[in-house]
Amino acid sequence: MERFSISMEEDLVAKFDRHLELRGYSNRSEAVRDLVRKALIDDEWQAGEEVVGVITLVYDHHQRQLQDKLTDIQHDRHDMIISATHVHLDHHNCLEVIIVKGEAGKVREMADLLKAARGVKSGELTAASTGRKL
Ligand code: NI
């Protein structure tokens, strides 16, 4: 471990401490480490490196041909998909969680295509990392 000190305005430190309390951090160091890791993951995505993404979709089960469209988009990129889970939320709604690994731009493109499909009520891409460079 290397130690270093950080200078910060009092006001900002107070806000940071509130953030720690809110998120359940026991000390500032662990919170700073997480912020740094998040910044590094942002860099991986920015640089178009191999990343991991989690795509979460909620969509209308009754929307015609939507299921086929979502499946087609995934089959066209089958080599990127690690896992896909489908949950029938209720009579009308389906939840799909797709874990994807690949070049950042391609992961984002796939997420955009899925999110833009007509009948998708909610679409989110969570930017994660392979963890190799963290
Ligand atoms: Ni379903």
Short mmCIF file of N, CA, C and O and ligand atoms in Angstrom, two decimals:
data_model
loop_
_atom_site.label_atom_id
_atom_site.label_comp_id
_atom_site.label_asym_id
_atom_site.label_seq_id
_atom_site.Cartn_x
_atom_site.Cartn_y
_atom_site.Cartn_z
N MET A 1 0.84 -1.20 0.00
CA MET A 1 0.00 0.00 0.00
C MET A 1 0.87 1.25 0.00
O MET A 1 1.83 1.33 0.75
N GLU A 2 0.49 2.18 -0.84
CA GLU A 2 1.16 3.47 -0.80
C GLU A 2 0.20 4.48 -0.17
O GLU A 2 -0.99 4.45 -0.44
N ARG A 3 0.74 5.33 0.69
CA ARG A 3 -0.10 6.34 1.32
C ARG A 3 0.17 7.69 0.68
O ARG A 3 1.30 8.01 0.35
N PHE A 4 -0.89 8.47 0.48
CA PHE A 4 -0.71 9.85 0.05
C PHE A 4 -1.80 10.69 0.67
O PHE A 4 -2.87 10.18 1.03
N SER A 5 -1.52 11.96 0.85
CA SER A 5 -2.53 12.83 1.46
C SER A 5 -3.19 13.68 0.38
O SER A 5 -2.59 13.94 -0.67
N ILE A 6 -4.39 14.07 0.66
CA ILE A 6 -5.16 14.85 -0.31
C ILE A 6 -5.60 16.16 0.34
O ILE A 6 -6.09 16.15 1.47
N SER A 7 -5.40 17.27 -0.36
CA SER A 7 -5.91 18.55 0.12
C SER A 7 -7.25 18.81 -0.52
O SER A 7 -7.41 18.62 -1.73
N MET A 8 -8.20 19.26 0.28
CA MET A 8 -9.55 19.48 -0.24
C MET A 8 -10.24 20.56 0.58
O MET A 8 -9.99 20.68 1.79
N GLU A 9 -11.11 21.32 -0.04
CA GLU A 9 -11.87 22.34 0.67
C GLU A 9 -12.72 21.66 1.75
O GLU A 9 -13.28 20.58 1.51
N GLU A 10 -12.84 22.35 2.91
CA GLU A 10 -13.62 21.80 4.03
C GLU A 10 -15.03 21.39 3.61
O GLU A 10 -15.53 20.33 3.99
N ASP A 11 -15.63 22.27 2.85
CA ASP A 11 -17.00 22.05 2.41
C ASP A 11 -17.12 20.75 1.60
O ASP A 11 -18.07 19.98 1.76
N LEU A 12 -16.14 20.53 0.73
CA LEU A 12 -16.15 19.33 -0.12
C LEU A 12 -15.91 18.07 0.72
O LEU A 12 -16.54 17.03 0.48
N VAL A 13 -15.05 18.19 1.72
CA VAL A 13 -14.79 17.05 2.62
C VAL A 13 -16.07 16.68 3.37
O VAL A 13 -16.41 15.50 3.51
N ALA A 14 -16.79 17.71 3.83
CA ALA A 14 -18.04 17.46 4.56
C ALA A 14 -19.03 16.72 3.67
O ALA A 14 -19.69 15.76 4.09
N LYS A 15 -19.11 17.14 2.41
CA LYS A 15 -20.02 16.48 1.46
C LYS A 15 -19.57 15.04 1.18
O LYS A 15 -20.39 14.13 1.07
N PHE A 16 -18.27 14.88 1.08
CA PHE A 16 -17.71 13.55 0.83
C PHE A 16 -18.03 12.62 2.01
O PHE A 16 -18.43 11.47 1.81
N ASP A 17 -17.89 13.14 3.24
CA ASP A 17 -18.19 12.34 4.43
C ASP A 17 -19.66 11.95 4.48
O ASP A 17 -20.00 10.84 4.91
N ARG A 18 -20.52 12.84 4.04
CA ARG A 18 -21.96 12.51 3.98
C ARG A 18 -22.20 11.39 2.97
O ARG A 18 -22.99 10.48 3.19
N HIS A 19 -21.46 11.47 1.86
CA HIS A 19 -21.53 10.44 0.82
C HIS A 19 -21.11 9.08 1.39
O HIS A 19 -21.76 8.06 1.17
N LEU A 20 -20.03 9.06 2.18
CA LEU A 20 -19.53 7.83 2.79
C LEU A 20 -20.59 7.22 3.70
O LEU A 20 -20.82 6.01 3.68
N GLU A 21 -21.21 8.10 4.50
CA GLU A 21 -22.22 7.64 5.44
C GLU A 21 -23.40 7.03 4.69
O GLU A 21 -23.88 5.95 5.02
N LEU A 22 -23.81 7.75 3.65
CA LEU A 22 -24.95 7.32 2.84
C LEU A 22 -24.69 5.96 2.19
O LEU A 22 -25.57 5.11 2.11
N ARG A 23 -23.46 5.75 1.73
CA ARG A 23 -23.12 4.51 1.01
C ARG A 23 -22.56 3.43 1.92
O ARG A 23 -22.18 2.36 1.44
N GLY A 24 -22.43 3.75 3.20
CA GLY A 24 -21.99 2.73 4.16
C GLY A 24 -20.50 2.44 4.17
O GLY A 24 -20.09 1.35 4.59
N TYR A 25 -19.69 3.39 3.72
CA TYR A 25 -18.23 3.20 3.79
C TYR A 25 -17.75 3.39 5.22
O TYR A 25 -18.24 4.28 5.93
N SER A 26 -16.79 2.57 5.65
CA SER A 26 -16.29 2.71 7.02
C SER A 26 -15.12 3.69 7.08
O SER A 26 -14.79 4.20 8.14
N ASN A 27 -14.49 3.97 5.94
CA ASN A 27 -13.42 4.99 5.94
C ASN A 27 -13.28 5.64 4.56
O ASN A 27 -13.77 5.13 3.56
N ARG A 28 -12.58 6.77 4.56
CA ARG A 28 -12.42 7.55 3.32
C ARG A 28 -11.59 6.80 2.29
O ARG A 28 -11.85 6.91 1.09
N SER A 29 -10.58 6.06 2.75
CA SER A 29 -9.68 5.39 1.79
C SER A 29 -10.43 4.44 0.87
O SER A 29 -10.20 4.43 -0.34
N GLU A 30 -11.31 3.63 1.45
CA GLU A 30 -12.03 2.66 0.62
C GLU A 30 -12.92 3.37 -0.39
O GLU A 30 -13.05 2.95 -1.53
N ALA A 31 -13.52 4.49 0.04
CA ALA A 31 -14.37 5.26 -0.86
C ALA A 31 -13.55 5.86 -2.01
O ALA A 31 -13.97 5.85 -3.16
N VAL A 32 -12.36 6.37 -1.68
CA VAL A 32 -11.50 6.95 -2.72
C VAL A 32 -11.05 5.85 -3.69
O VAL A 32 -11.06 6.04 -4.91
N ARG A 33 -10.70 4.68 -3.15
CA ARG A 33 -10.30 3.56 -4.02
C ARG A 33 -11.42 3.23 -5.01
O ARG A 33 -11.15 3.00 -6.20
N ASP A 34 -12.66 3.19 -4.53
CA ASP A 34 -13.78 2.88 -5.42
C ASP A 34 -13.97 3.95 -6.48
O ASP A 34 -14.28 3.64 -7.64
N LEU A 35 -13.80 5.22 -6.10
CA LEU A 35 -13.94 6.30 -7.07
C LEU A 35 -12.85 6.18 -8.15
O LEU A 35 -13.12 6.40 -9.33
N VAL A 36 -11.64 5.83 -7.73
CA VAL A 36 -10.54 5.68 -8.68
C VAL A 36 -10.83 4.52 -9.64
O VAL A 36 -10.66 4.64 -10.86
N ARG A 37 -11.29 3.40 -9.08
CA ARG A 37 -11.61 2.24 -9.94
C ARG A 37 -12.70 2.59 -10.94
O ARG A 37 -12.64 2.19 -12.11
N LYS A 38 -13.69 3.36 -10.49
CA LYS A 38 -14.77 3.77 -11.39
C LYS A 38 -14.21 4.63 -12.53
O LYS A 38 -14.60 4.46 -13.69
N ALA A 39 -13.29 5.51 -12.19
CA ALA A 39 -12.66 6.36 -13.22
C ALA A 39 -11.87 5.50 -14.21
O ALA A 39 -11.88 5.77 -15.42
N LEU A 40 -11.19 4.46 -13.70
CA LEU A 40 -10.42 3.59 -14.58
C LEU A 40 -11.33 2.79 -15.51
O LEU A 40 -11.00 2.56 -16.68
N ILE A 41 -12.49 2.38 -14.99
CA ILE A 41 -13.46 1.68 -15.84
C ILE A 41 -13.98 2.63 -16.92
O ILE A 41 -14.09 2.25 -18.09
N ASP A 42 -14.25 3.88 -16.55
CA ASP A 42 -14.66 4.88 -17.55
C ASP A 42 -13.61 4.98 -18.65
O ASP A 42 -13.94 5.07 -19.84
N ASP A 43 -12.32 4.97 -18.26
CA ASP A 43 -11.23 5.05 -19.23
C ASP A 43 -11.22 3.84 -20.17
O ASP A 43 -10.99 3.98 -21.37
N GLU A 44 -11.46 2.65 -19.60
CA GLU A 44 -11.49 1.44 -20.43
C GLU A 44 -12.58 1.56 -21.50
O GLU A 44 -12.36 1.21 -22.66
N TRP A 45 -13.73 2.06 -21.09
CA TRP A 45 -14.85 2.22 -22.03
C TRP A 45 -14.52 3.28 -23.07
O TRP A 45 -14.80 3.12 -24.25
N GLN A 46 -13.94 4.38 -22.58
CA GLN A 46 -13.57 5.49 -23.48
C GLN A 46 -12.56 5.04 -24.52
O GLN A 46 -12.63 5.42 -25.68
N ALA A 47 -11.62 4.19 -24.12
CA ALA A 47 -10.55 3.76 -25.01
C ALA A 47 -10.96 2.59 -25.91
O ALA A 47 -10.18 2.13 -26.74
N GLY A 48 -12.19 2.11 -25.75
CA GLY A 48 -12.67 1.02 -26.61
C GLY A 48 -12.03 -0.32 -26.30
O GLY A 48 -11.90 -1.18 -27.17
N GLU A 49 -11.64 -0.50 -25.05
CA GLU A 49 -11.02 -1.77 -24.66
C GLU A 49 -12.07 -2.87 -24.49
O GLU A 49 -13.27 -2.61 -24.58
N GLU A 50 -11.59 -4.08 -24.22
CA GLU A 50 -12.53 -5.16 -23.93
C GLU A 50 -13.15 -4.91 -22.54
O GLU A 50 -12.41 -4.73 -21.56
N VAL A 51 -14.46 -4.89 -22.50
CA VAL A 51 -15.17 -4.57 -21.25
C VAL A 51 -16.27 -5.60 -21.01
O VAL A 51 -16.56 -6.43 -21.88
N VAL A 52 -16.85 -5.50 -19.85
CA VAL A 52 -18.04 -6.29 -19.53
C VAL A 52 -19.19 -5.32 -19.32
O VAL A 52 -19.01 -4.27 -18.69
N GLY A 53 -20.33 -5.64 -19.87
CA GLY A 53 -21.50 -4.80 -19.69
C GLY A 53 -22.70 -5.65 -19.29
O GLY A 53 -22.78 -6.84 -19.65
N VAL A 54 -23.58 -5.05 -18.53
CA VAL A 54 -24.83 -5.75 -18.16
C VAL A 54 -25.98 -4.92 -18.72
O VAL A 54 -26.15 -3.75 -18.37
N ILE A 55 -26.73 -5.55 -19.61
CA ILE A 55 -27.86 -4.87 -20.24
C ILE A 55 -29.15 -5.36 -19.58
O ILE A 55 -29.39 -6.57 -19.50
N THR A 56 -29.93 -4.43 -19.06
CA THR A 56 -31.17 -4.78 -18.38
C THR A 56 -32.35 -4.20 -19.16
O THR A 56 -32.40 -2.99 -19.40
N LEU A 57 -33.25 -5.05 -19.56
CA LEU A 57 -34.40 -4.61 -20.35
C LEU A 57 -35.71 -5.01 -19.68
O LEU A 57 -35.82 -6.12 -19.16
N VAL A 58 -36.67 -4.10 -19.68
CA VAL A 58 -38.03 -4.46 -19.29
C VAL A 58 -38.90 -4.15 -20.51
O VAL A 58 -38.80 -3.06 -21.08
N TYR A 59 -39.66 -5.13 -20.93
CA TYR A 59 -40.45 -4.89 -22.14
C TYR A 59 -41.81 -5.57 -22.09
O TYR A 59 -42.08 -6.44 -21.27
N ASP A 60 -42.63 -5.10 -23.02
CA ASP A 60 -44.02 -5.56 -23.11
C ASP A 60 -44.06 -6.92 -23.80
O ASP A 60 -43.72 -7.06 -24.97
N HIS A 61 -44.53 -7.89 -23.07
CA HIS A 61 -44.62 -9.26 -23.58
C HIS A 61 -45.57 -9.36 -24.77
O HIS A 61 -45.42 -10.22 -25.64
N HIS A 62 -46.55 -8.44 -24.82
CA HIS A 62 -47.58 -8.53 -25.86
C HIS A 62 -47.23 -7.77 -27.13
O HIS A 62 -47.96 -7.85 -28.12
N GLN A 63 -46.15 -6.99 -27.08
CA GLN A 63 -45.74 -6.24 -28.28
C GLN A 63 -45.34 -7.23 -29.37
O GLN A 63 -44.41 -8.02 -29.17
N ARG A 64 -46.01 -7.16 -30.49
CA ARG A 64 -45.80 -8.17 -31.53
C ARG A 64 -44.37 -8.14 -32.07
O ARG A 64 -43.79 -7.12 -32.33
N GLN A 65 -43.83 -9.31 -32.21
CA GLN A 65 -42.51 -9.53 -32.81
C GLN A 65 -41.33 -8.93 -32.04
O GLN A 65 -40.20 -9.01 -32.50
N LEU A 66 -41.61 -8.33 -30.88
CA LEU A 66 -40.50 -7.73 -30.13
C LEU A 66 -39.53 -8.80 -29.63
O LEU A 66 -38.32 -8.67 -29.75
N GLN A 67 -40.09 -9.87 -29.08
CA GLN A 67 -39.25 -10.96 -28.57
C GLN A 67 -38.32 -11.48 -29.67
O GLN A 67 -37.13 -11.67 -29.44
N ASP A 68 -38.87 -11.65 -30.89
CA ASP A 68 -38.05 -12.13 -32.01
C ASP A 68 -36.93 -11.15 -32.33
O ASP A 68 -35.81 -11.54 -32.59
N LYS A 69 -37.28 -9.87 -32.33
CA LYS A 69 -36.30 -8.85 -32.66
C LYS A 69 -35.16 -8.85 -31.64
O LYS A 69 -33.98 -8.80 -32.02
N LEU A 70 -35.52 -8.90 -30.36
CA LEU A 70 -34.49 -8.89 -29.32
C LEU A 70 -33.60 -10.13 -29.42
O LEU A 70 -32.39 -10.06 -29.24
N THR A 71 -34.22 -11.25 -29.75
CA THR A 71 -33.46 -12.50 -29.89
C THR A 71 -32.54 -12.44 -31.12
O THR A 71 -31.39 -12.87 -31.06
N ASP A 72 -33.04 -11.87 -32.23
CA ASP A 72 -32.22 -11.73 -33.44
C ASP A 72 -30.97 -10.89 -33.17
O ASP A 72 -29.87 -11.24 -33.59
N ILE A 73 -31.17 -9.76 -32.49
CA ILE A 73 -30.05 -8.86 -32.18
C ILE A 73 -28.99 -9.62 -31.38
O ILE A 73 -27.79 -9.48 -31.62
N GLN A 74 -29.45 -10.47 -30.46
CA GLN A 74 -28.50 -11.23 -29.63
C GLN A 74 -27.83 -12.35 -30.42
O GLN A 74 -26.63 -12.58 -30.28
N HIS A 75 -28.59 -13.04 -31.28
CA HIS A 75 -27.99 -14.13 -32.06
C HIS A 75 -26.92 -13.61 -33.02
O HIS A 75 -25.92 -14.27 -33.25
N ASP A 76 -27.15 -12.40 -33.56
CA ASP A 76 -26.16 -11.79 -34.46
C ASP A 76 -24.84 -11.52 -33.74
O ASP A 76 -23.82 -11.29 -34.37
N ARG A 77 -24.90 -11.45 -32.41
CA ARG A 77 -23.70 -11.14 -31.61
C ARG A 77 -23.48 -12.20 -30.54
O ARG A 77 -23.01 -11.92 -29.45
N HIS A 78 -23.80 -13.45 -30.88
CA HIS A 78 -23.76 -14.54 -29.89
C HIS A 78 -22.40 -14.71 -29.24
O HIS A 78 -22.29 -15.11 -28.09
N ASP A 79 -21.33 -14.36 -29.99
CA ASP A 79 -19.98 -14.54 -29.45
C ASP A 79 -19.66 -13.55 -28.32
O ASP A 79 -18.68 -13.73 -27.60
N MET A 80 -20.48 -12.51 -28.19
CA MET A 80 -20.25 -11.52 -27.12
C MET A 80 -21.03 -11.84 -25.85
O MET A 80 -20.77 -11.26 -24.80
N ILE A 81 -22.02 -12.71 -25.97
CA ILE A 81 -22.94 -12.92 -24.84
C ILE A 81 -22.44 -14.01 -23.90
O ILE A 81 -22.19 -15.14 -24.30
N ILE A 82 -22.29 -13.64 -22.65
CA ILE A 82 -21.85 -14.60 -21.63
C ILE A 82 -23.07 -15.31 -21.05
O ILE A 82 -23.06 -16.52 -20.84
N SER A 83 -24.12 -14.54 -20.80
CA SER A 83 -25.30 -15.11 -20.18
C SER A 83 -26.51 -14.23 -20.43
O SER A 83 -26.39 -13.00 -20.52
N ALA A 84 -27.67 -14.84 -20.58
CA ALA A 84 -28.91 -14.08 -20.72
C ALA A 84 -29.98 -14.76 -19.88
O ALA A 84 -30.14 -15.98 -19.93
N THR A 85 -30.66 -13.95 -19.10
CA THR A 85 -31.71 -14.49 -18.23
C THR A 85 -33.02 -13.77 -18.49
O THR A 85 -33.06 -12.53 -18.56
N HIS A 86 -34.05 -14.54 -18.67
CA HIS A 86 -35.38 -13.97 -18.93
C HIS A 86 -36.29 -14.26 -17.74
O HIS A 86 -36.34 -15.39 -17.27
N VAL A 87 -36.95 -13.22 -17.26
CA VAL A 87 -37.88 -13.39 -16.14
C VAL A 87 -39.25 -12.87 -16.57
O VAL A 87 -39.37 -11.75 -17.08
N HIS A 88 -40.29 -13.66 -16.39
CA HIS A 88 -41.66 -13.20 -16.68
C HIS A 88 -42.14 -12.45 -15.44
O HIS A 88 -42.53 -13.05 -14.44
N LEU A 89 -42.06 -11.12 -15.49
CA LEU A 89 -42.35 -10.31 -14.30
C LEU A 89 -43.82 -10.41 -13.86
O LEU A 89 -44.12 -10.56 -12.68
N ASP A 90 -44.70 -10.30 -14.83
CA ASP A 90 -46.13 -10.47 -14.56
C ASP A 90 -46.79 -10.84 -15.89
O ASP A 90 -46.11 -11.23 -16.84
N HIS A 91 -48.10 -10.71 -15.96
CA HIS A 91 -48.80 -11.13 -17.18
C HIS A 91 -48.34 -10.34 -18.41
O HIS A 91 -48.35 -10.86 -19.53
N HIS A 92 -47.93 -9.08 -18.21
CA HIS A 92 -47.62 -8.21 -19.34
C HIS A 92 -46.13 -7.95 -19.57
O HIS A 92 -45.72 -7.61 -20.68
N ASN A 93 -45.35 -8.05 -18.52
CA ASN A 93 -43.97 -7.56 -18.59
C ASN A 93 -42.90 -8.64 -18.45
O ASN A 93 -43.04 -9.55 -17.62
N CYS A 94 -41.86 -8.48 -19.25
CA CYS A 94 -40.72 -9.37 -19.18
C CYS A 94 -39.48 -8.57 -18.78
O CYS A 94 -39.35 -7.40 -19.14
N LEU A 95 -38.61 -9.22 -18.05
CA LEU A 95 -37.31 -8.63 -17.70
C LEU A 95 -36.23 -9.51 -18.31
O LEU A 95 -36.29 -10.73 -18.21
N GLU A 96 -35.27 -8.88 -18.98
CA GLU A 96 -34.17 -9.64 -19.53
C GLU A 96 -32.87 -9.00 -19.09
O GLU A 96 -32.72 -7.77 -19.16
N VAL A 97 -31.97 -9.81 -18.57
CA VAL A 97 -30.65 -9.34 -18.15
C VAL A 97 -29.61 -10.07 -19.00
O VAL A 97 -29.57 -11.30 -19.01
N ILE A 98 -28.83 -9.30 -19.73
CA ILE A 98 -27.86 -9.89 -20.66
C ILE A 98 -26.46 -9.44 -20.25
O ILE A 98 -26.18 -8.24 -20.17
N ILE A 99 -25.61 -10.39 -19.97
CA ILE A 99 -24.23 -10.08 -19.58
C ILE A 99 -23.35 -10.26 -20.82
O ILE A 99 -23.37 -11.32 -21.46
N VAL A 100 -22.66 -9.19 -21.17
CA VAL A 100 -21.94 -9.13 -22.44
C VAL A 100 -20.47 -8.82 -22.21
O VAL A 100 -20.14 -8.02 -21.31
N LYS A 101 -19.61 -9.43 -23.00
CA LYS A 101 -18.18 -9.10 -22.95
C LYS A 101 -17.71 -8.83 -24.37
O LYS A 101 -18.01 -9.60 -25.28
N GLY A 102 -16.98 -7.72 -24.56
CA GLY A 102 -16.49 -7.41 -25.90
C GLY A 102 -15.94 -6.01 -25.95
O GLY A 102 -15.84 -5.33 -24.92
N GLU A 103 -15.59 -5.59 -27.15
CA GLU A 103 -15.06 -4.25 -27.34
C GLU A 103 -16.14 -3.22 -26.94
O GLU A 103 -17.32 -3.38 -27.29
N ALA A 104 -15.72 -2.20 -26.21
CA ALA A 104 -16.68 -1.25 -25.61
C ALA A 104 -17.69 -0.71 -26.62
O ALA A 104 -18.88 -0.65 -26.33
N GLY A 105 -17.22 -0.32 -27.79
CA GLY A 105 -18.11 0.25 -28.79
C GLY A 105 -19.17 -0.74 -29.24
O GLY A 105 -20.33 -0.37 -29.48
N LYS A 106 -18.77 -2.01 -29.36
CA LYS A 106 -19.73 -3.04 -29.82
C LYS A 106 -20.74 -3.36 -28.73
O LYS A 106 -21.91 -3.64 -29.01
N VAL A 107 -20.29 -3.33 -27.47
CA VAL A 107 -21.21 -3.58 -26.35
C VAL A 107 -22.24 -2.46 -26.29
O VAL A 107 -23.45 -2.69 -26.16
N ARG A 108 -21.76 -1.22 -26.45
CA ARG A 108 -22.66 -0.06 -26.41
C ARG A 108 -23.66 -0.11 -27.57
O ARG A 108 -24.84 0.16 -27.40
N GLU A 109 -23.15 -0.50 -28.76
CA GLU A 109 -24.00 -0.57 -29.94
C GLU A 109 -25.12 -1.60 -29.74
O GLU A 109 -26.29 -1.35 -30.06
N MET A 110 -24.76 -2.75 -29.18
CA MET A 110 -25.75 -3.78 -28.93
C MET A 110 -26.81 -3.30 -27.93
O MET A 110 -28.01 -3.49 -28.13
N ALA A 111 -26.34 -2.64 -26.88
CA ALA A 111 -27.27 -2.13 -25.86
C ALA A 111 -28.20 -1.10 -26.50
O ALA A 111 -29.42 -1.10 -26.24
N ASP A 112 -27.66 -0.23 -27.35
CA ASP A 112 -28.47 0.81 -27.99
C ASP A 112 -29.55 0.19 -28.88
O ASP A 112 -30.69 0.63 -28.89
N LEU A 113 -29.17 -0.85 -29.64
CA LEU A 113 -30.14 -1.51 -30.53
C LEU A 113 -31.28 -2.14 -29.72
O LEU A 113 -32.45 -2.01 -30.08
N LEU A 114 -30.92 -2.81 -28.63
CA LEU A 114 -31.93 -3.47 -27.80
C LEU A 114 -32.85 -2.43 -27.14
O LEU A 114 -34.07 -2.57 -27.14
N LYS A 115 -32.24 -1.36 -26.62
CA LYS A 115 -33.01 -0.33 -25.93
C LYS A 115 -33.97 0.39 -26.87
O LYS A 115 -35.05 0.81 -26.47
N ALA A 116 -33.54 0.53 -28.14
CA ALA A 116 -34.33 1.30 -29.10
C ALA A 116 -35.48 0.50 -29.71
O ALA A 116 -36.34 1.06 -30.38
N ALA A 117 -35.50 -0.82 -29.46
CA ALA A 117 -36.56 -1.64 -30.06
C ALA A 117 -37.92 -1.21 -29.51
O ALA A 117 -38.07 -0.96 -28.31
N ARG A 118 -38.89 -1.13 -30.40
CA ARG A 118 -40.23 -0.66 -30.03
C ARG A 118 -40.87 -1.64 -29.04
O ARG A 118 -40.94 -2.85 -29.32
N GLY A 119 -41.33 -1.10 -27.92
CA GLY A 119 -41.96 -1.95 -26.90
C GLY A 119 -41.08 -2.15 -25.68
O GLY A 119 -41.54 -2.65 -24.66
N VAL A 120 -39.80 -1.74 -25.80
CA VAL A 120 -38.91 -1.81 -24.64
C VAL A 120 -39.23 -0.61 -23.74
O VAL A 120 -39.11 0.54 -24.16
N LYS A 121 -39.66 -0.89 -22.53
CA LYS A 121 -40.09 0.18 -21.62
C LYS A 121 -38.92 0.78 -20.86
O LYS A 121 -38.93 1.95 -20.49
N SER A 122 -37.94 -0.05 -20.59
CA SER A 122 -36.79 0.42 -19.82
C SER A 122 -35.56 -0.35 -20.28
O SER A 122 -35.59 -1.57 -20.40
N GLY A 123 -34.50 0.38 -20.59
CA GLY A 123 -33.26 -0.25 -21.01
C GLY A 123 -32.08 0.44 -20.37
O GLY A 123 -31.98 1.66 -20.41
N GLU A 124 -31.23 -0.34 -19.73
CA GLU A 124 -30.07 0.22 -19.05
C GLU A 124 -28.82 -0.56 -19.42
O GLU A 124 -28.86 -1.79 -19.53
N LEU A 125 -27.72 0.15 -19.60
CA LEU A 125 -26.43 -0.51 -19.77
C LEU A 125 -25.57 -0.16 -18.56
O LEU A 125 -25.33 1.01 -18.27
N THR A 126 -25.16 -1.17 -17.82
CA THR A 126 -24.25 -0.97 -16.71
C THR A 126 -22.84 -1.25 -17.19
O THR A 126 -22.55 -2.33 -17.72
N ALA A 127 -21.98 -0.24 -17.05
CA ALA A 127 -20.60 -0.35 -17.54
C ALA A 127 -19.74 -1.02 -16.47
O ALA A 127 -19.47 -0.44 -15.43
N ALA A 128 -19.32 -2.24 -16.75
CA ALA A 128 -18.46 -2.96 -15.82
C ALA A 128 -17.12 -3.24 -16.50
O ALA A 128 -16.86 -2.73 -17.61
N SER A 129 -16.31 -4.02 -15.87
CA SER A 129 -14.95 -4.24 -16.36
C SER A 129 -14.61 -5.72 -16.32
O SER A 129 -15.20 -6.49 -15.54
N THR A 130 -13.64 -6.13 -17.14
CA THR A 130 -13.15 -7.51 -17.03
C THR A 130 -12.36 -7.68 -15.73
O THR A 130 -12.10 -8.79 -15.30
N GLY A 131 -11.97 -6.56 -15.13
CA GLY A 131 -11.25 -6.59 -13.86
C GLY A 131 -9.75 -6.80 -14.01
O GLY A 131 -9.01 -6.69 -13.05
N ARG A 132 -9.31 -7.10 -15.23
CA ARG A 132 -7.90 -7.44 -15.44
C ARG A 132 -6.97 -6.28 -15.16
O ARG A 132 -5.83 -6.46 -14.74
N LYS A 133 -7.46 -5.07 -15.44
CA LYS A 133 -6.56 -3.91 -15.31
C LYS A 133 -6.83 -3.09 -14.05
O LYS A 133 -6.30 -2.00 -13.89
N LEU A 134 -7.68 -3.62 -13.19
CA LEU A 134 -8.01 -2.85 -11.97
C LEU A 134 -7.16 -3.30 -10.80
O LEU A 134 -6.84 -4.47 -10.68
NI NI B 1 -41.45 -13.20 -20.30
#
